[in-house]
C-alpha cells in the first residue's frame, strides 16, 4: 500500500540487463569451449546472441531458432529428457 509501482524480479522486454551481469556473461561465453542453450528461442536480444561468442554451442529446443544454422548441434527434444540422459551418462 505504499503507492509505488509493482515490479517482478524478471527482466521485462524494455528493461536493460544489469551491466556487471551482462559483461560477465559475455566473458564466460568467450572463454567457453561449449555453451548449451536449453529451451530458449534465442530471439531476445542482446542475450540471444551470446552463444555466438563461444567456440561451439548446442541448441536444445523444440522449435527453430535464428541461430540453428550456426549451432554445432541441434537437439529437437524436451530439455528435461536431454538433461536426464546427459546426467546419467556423466561419471
PDB file of C-alpha atoms in Angstrom:
ATOM      1  CA  UNK A   1       0.000   0.000   0.000  1.00  0.00           C
ATOM      2  CA  UNK A   2       2.959   2.330  -0.456  1.00  0.00           C
ATOM      3  CA  UNK A   3       1.601   3.636  -3.756  1.00  0.00           C
ATOM      4  CA  UNK A   4       4.741   2.622  -5.653  1.00  0.00           C
ATOM      5  CA  UNK A   5       4.899   0.609  -8.855  1.00  0.00           C
ATOM      6  CA  UNK A   6       4.841  -3.161  -8.507  1.00  0.00           C
ATOM      7  CA  UNK A   7       7.720  -4.887 -10.291  1.00  0.00           C
ATOM      8  CA  UNK A   8       8.608  -8.522 -10.591  1.00  0.00           C
ATOM      9  CA  UNK A   9      12.136  -9.925 -10.439  1.00  0.00           C
ATOM     10  CA  UNK A  10      12.112 -10.974 -14.086  1.00  0.00           C
ATOM     11  CA  UNK A  11      13.549  -8.666 -16.704  1.00  0.00           C
ATOM     12  CA  UNK A  12      10.879  -7.234 -18.935  1.00  0.00           C
ATOM     13  CA  UNK A  13      11.351  -6.605 -22.655  1.00  0.00           C
ATOM     14  CA  UNK A  14      12.146  -2.943 -22.054  1.00  0.00           C
ATOM     15  CA  UNK A  15      14.489  -3.447 -19.081  1.00  0.00           C
ATOM     16  CA  UNK A  16      18.217  -3.101 -19.555  1.00  0.00           C
ATOM     17  CA  UNK A  17      20.353  -6.026 -18.438  1.00  0.00           C
ATOM     18  CA  UNK A  18      22.440  -5.396 -15.304  1.00  0.00           C
ATOM     19  CA  UNK A  19      25.789  -4.231 -16.693  1.00  0.00           C
ATOM     20  CA  UNK A  20      28.009  -6.373 -14.440  1.00  0.00           C
ATOM     21  CA  UNK A  21      25.997  -9.499 -15.209  1.00  0.00           C
ATOM     22  CA  UNK A  22      25.997  -8.733 -18.929  1.00  0.00           C
ATOM     23  CA  UNK A  23      29.766  -8.176 -19.009  1.00  0.00           C
ATOM     24  CA  UNK A  24      30.421 -11.406 -17.113  1.00  0.00           C
ATOM     25  CA  UNK A  25      28.091 -13.434 -19.344  1.00  0.00           C
ATOM     26  CA  UNK A  26      29.937 -12.216 -22.445  1.00  0.00           C
ATOM     27  CA  UNK A  27      33.317 -13.057 -20.905  1.00  0.00           C
ATOM     28  CA  UNK A  28      32.185 -16.532 -19.818  1.00  0.00           C
ATOM     29  CA  UNK A  29      30.777 -17.346 -23.263  1.00  0.00           C
ATOM     30  CA  UNK A  30      34.001 -16.222 -24.957  1.00  0.00           C
ATOM     31  CA  UNK A  31      36.047 -18.496 -22.660  1.00  0.00           C
ATOM     32  CA  UNK A  32      33.713 -21.489 -23.001  1.00  0.00           C
ATOM     33  CA  UNK A  33      34.608 -24.451 -25.163  1.00  0.00           C
ATOM     34  CA  UNK A  34      30.927 -25.320 -25.393  1.00  0.00           C
ATOM     35  CA  UNK A  35      27.712 -23.496 -24.500  1.00  0.00           C
ATOM     36  CA  UNK A  36      24.437 -25.357 -24.034  1.00  0.00           C
ATOM     37  CA  UNK A  37      21.326 -23.343 -24.828  1.00  0.00           C
ATOM     38  CA  UNK A  38      18.363 -25.016 -23.174  1.00  0.00           C
ATOM     39  CA  UNK A  39      14.763 -24.361 -24.094  1.00  0.00           C
ATOM     40  CA  UNK A  40      15.178 -20.864 -25.467  1.00  0.00           C
ATOM     41  CA  UNK A  41      14.062 -19.268 -28.709  1.00  0.00           C
ATOM     42  CA  UNK A  42      17.262 -17.165 -28.764  1.00  0.00           C
ATOM     43  CA  UNK A  43      15.158 -14.278 -30.059  1.00  0.00           C
ATOM     44  CA  UNK A  44      15.502 -11.818 -27.172  1.00  0.00           C
ATOM     45  CA  UNK A  45      18.495  -9.586 -27.737  1.00  0.00           C
ATOM     46  CA  UNK A  46      21.150  -8.950 -26.751  1.00  0.00           C
ATOM     47  CA  UNK A  47      21.216 -12.211 -24.737  1.00  0.00           C
ATOM     48  CA  UNK A  48      20.069 -14.290 -27.706  1.00  0.00           C
ATOM     49  CA  UNK A  49      23.399 -13.761 -29.462  1.00  0.00           C
ATOM     50  CA  UNK A  50      25.579 -14.847 -26.534  1.00  0.00           C
ATOM     51  CA  UNK A  51      26.109 -18.410 -27.843  1.00  0.00           C
ATOM     52  CA  UNK A  52      27.823 -16.963 -30.920  1.00  0.00           C
ATOM     53  CA  UNK A  53      30.677 -15.864 -28.640  1.00  0.00           C
ATOM     54  CA  UNK A  54      31.515 -19.481 -27.700  1.00  0.00           C
ATOM     55  CA  UNK A  55      33.803 -21.770 -29.670  1.00  0.00           C
ATOM     56  CA  UNK A  56      30.872 -24.193 -30.115  1.00  0.00           C
ATOM     57  CA  UNK A  57      27.275 -24.244 -28.977  1.00  0.00           C
ATOM     58  CA  UNK A  58      24.436 -26.729 -28.817  1.00  0.00           C
ATOM     59  CA  UNK A  59      20.768 -25.794 -29.044  1.00  0.00           C
ATOM     60  CA  UNK A  60      18.232 -27.943 -27.196  1.00  0.00           C
ATOM     61  CA  UNK A  61      14.819 -26.633 -28.213  1.00  0.00           C
ATOM     62  CA  UNK A  62      11.676 -27.991 -29.804  1.00  0.00           C
ATOM     63  CA  UNK A  63      11.312 -25.029 -32.151  1.00  0.00           C
ATOM     64  CA  UNK A  64      13.521 -23.486 -34.802  1.00  0.00           C
ATOM     65  CA  UNK A  65      15.768 -20.648 -33.611  1.00  0.00           C
ATOM     66  CA  UNK A  66      17.570 -17.901 -35.532  1.00  0.00           C
ATOM     67  CA  UNK A  67      20.914 -19.493 -34.597  1.00  0.00           C
ATOM     68  CA  UNK A  68      20.177 -23.026 -35.839  1.00  0.00           C
ATOM     69  CA  UNK A  69      22.464 -22.594 -38.861  1.00  0.00           C
ATOM     70  CA  UNK A  70      25.365 -21.564 -36.610  1.00  0.00           C
ATOM     71  CA  UNK A  71      24.988 -24.289 -33.973  1.00  0.00           C
ATOM     72  CA  UNK A  72      27.395 -27.193 -33.698  1.00  0.00           C
ATOM     73  CA  UNK A  73      24.485 -29.471 -32.827  1.00  0.00           C
ATOM     74  CA  UNK A  74      20.703 -29.057 -32.640  1.00  0.00           C
ATOM     75  CA  UNK A  75      18.650 -31.387 -30.466  1.00  0.00           C
ATOM     76  CA  UNK A  76      14.887 -31.166 -31.065  1.00  0.00           C
ATOM     77  CA  UNK A  77      13.740 -32.619 -27.759  1.00  0.00           C
ATOM     78  CA  UNK A  78      12.384 -31.560 -24.400  1.00  0.00           C
ATOM     79  CA  UNK A  79      15.112 -30.147 -22.163  1.00  0.00           C
ATOM     80  CA  UNK A  80      14.152 -32.410 -19.247  1.00  0.00           C
ATOM     81  CA  UNK A  81      14.670 -35.506 -21.369  1.00  0.00           C
ATOM     82  CA  UNK A  82      18.038 -34.350 -22.704  1.00  0.00           C
ATOM     83  CA  UNK A  83      19.350 -33.347 -19.293  1.00  0.00           C
ATOM     84  CA  UNK A  84      18.181 -36.604 -17.715  1.00  0.00           C
ATOM     85  CA  UNK A  85      20.137 -38.619 -20.288  1.00  0.00           C
ATOM     86  CA  UNK A  86      23.160 -36.330 -20.065  1.00  0.00           C
ATOM     87  CA  UNK A  87      23.339 -36.519 -16.277  1.00  0.00           C
ATOM     88  CA  UNK A  88      23.011 -40.313 -16.313  1.00  0.00           C
ATOM     89  CA  UNK A  89      25.917 -40.521 -18.756  1.00  0.00           C
ATOM     90  CA  UNK A  90      28.254 -38.435 -16.611  1.00  0.00           C
ATOM     91  CA  UNK A  91      30.628 -40.317 -14.312  1.00  0.00           C
TER      92      UNK A  91
END
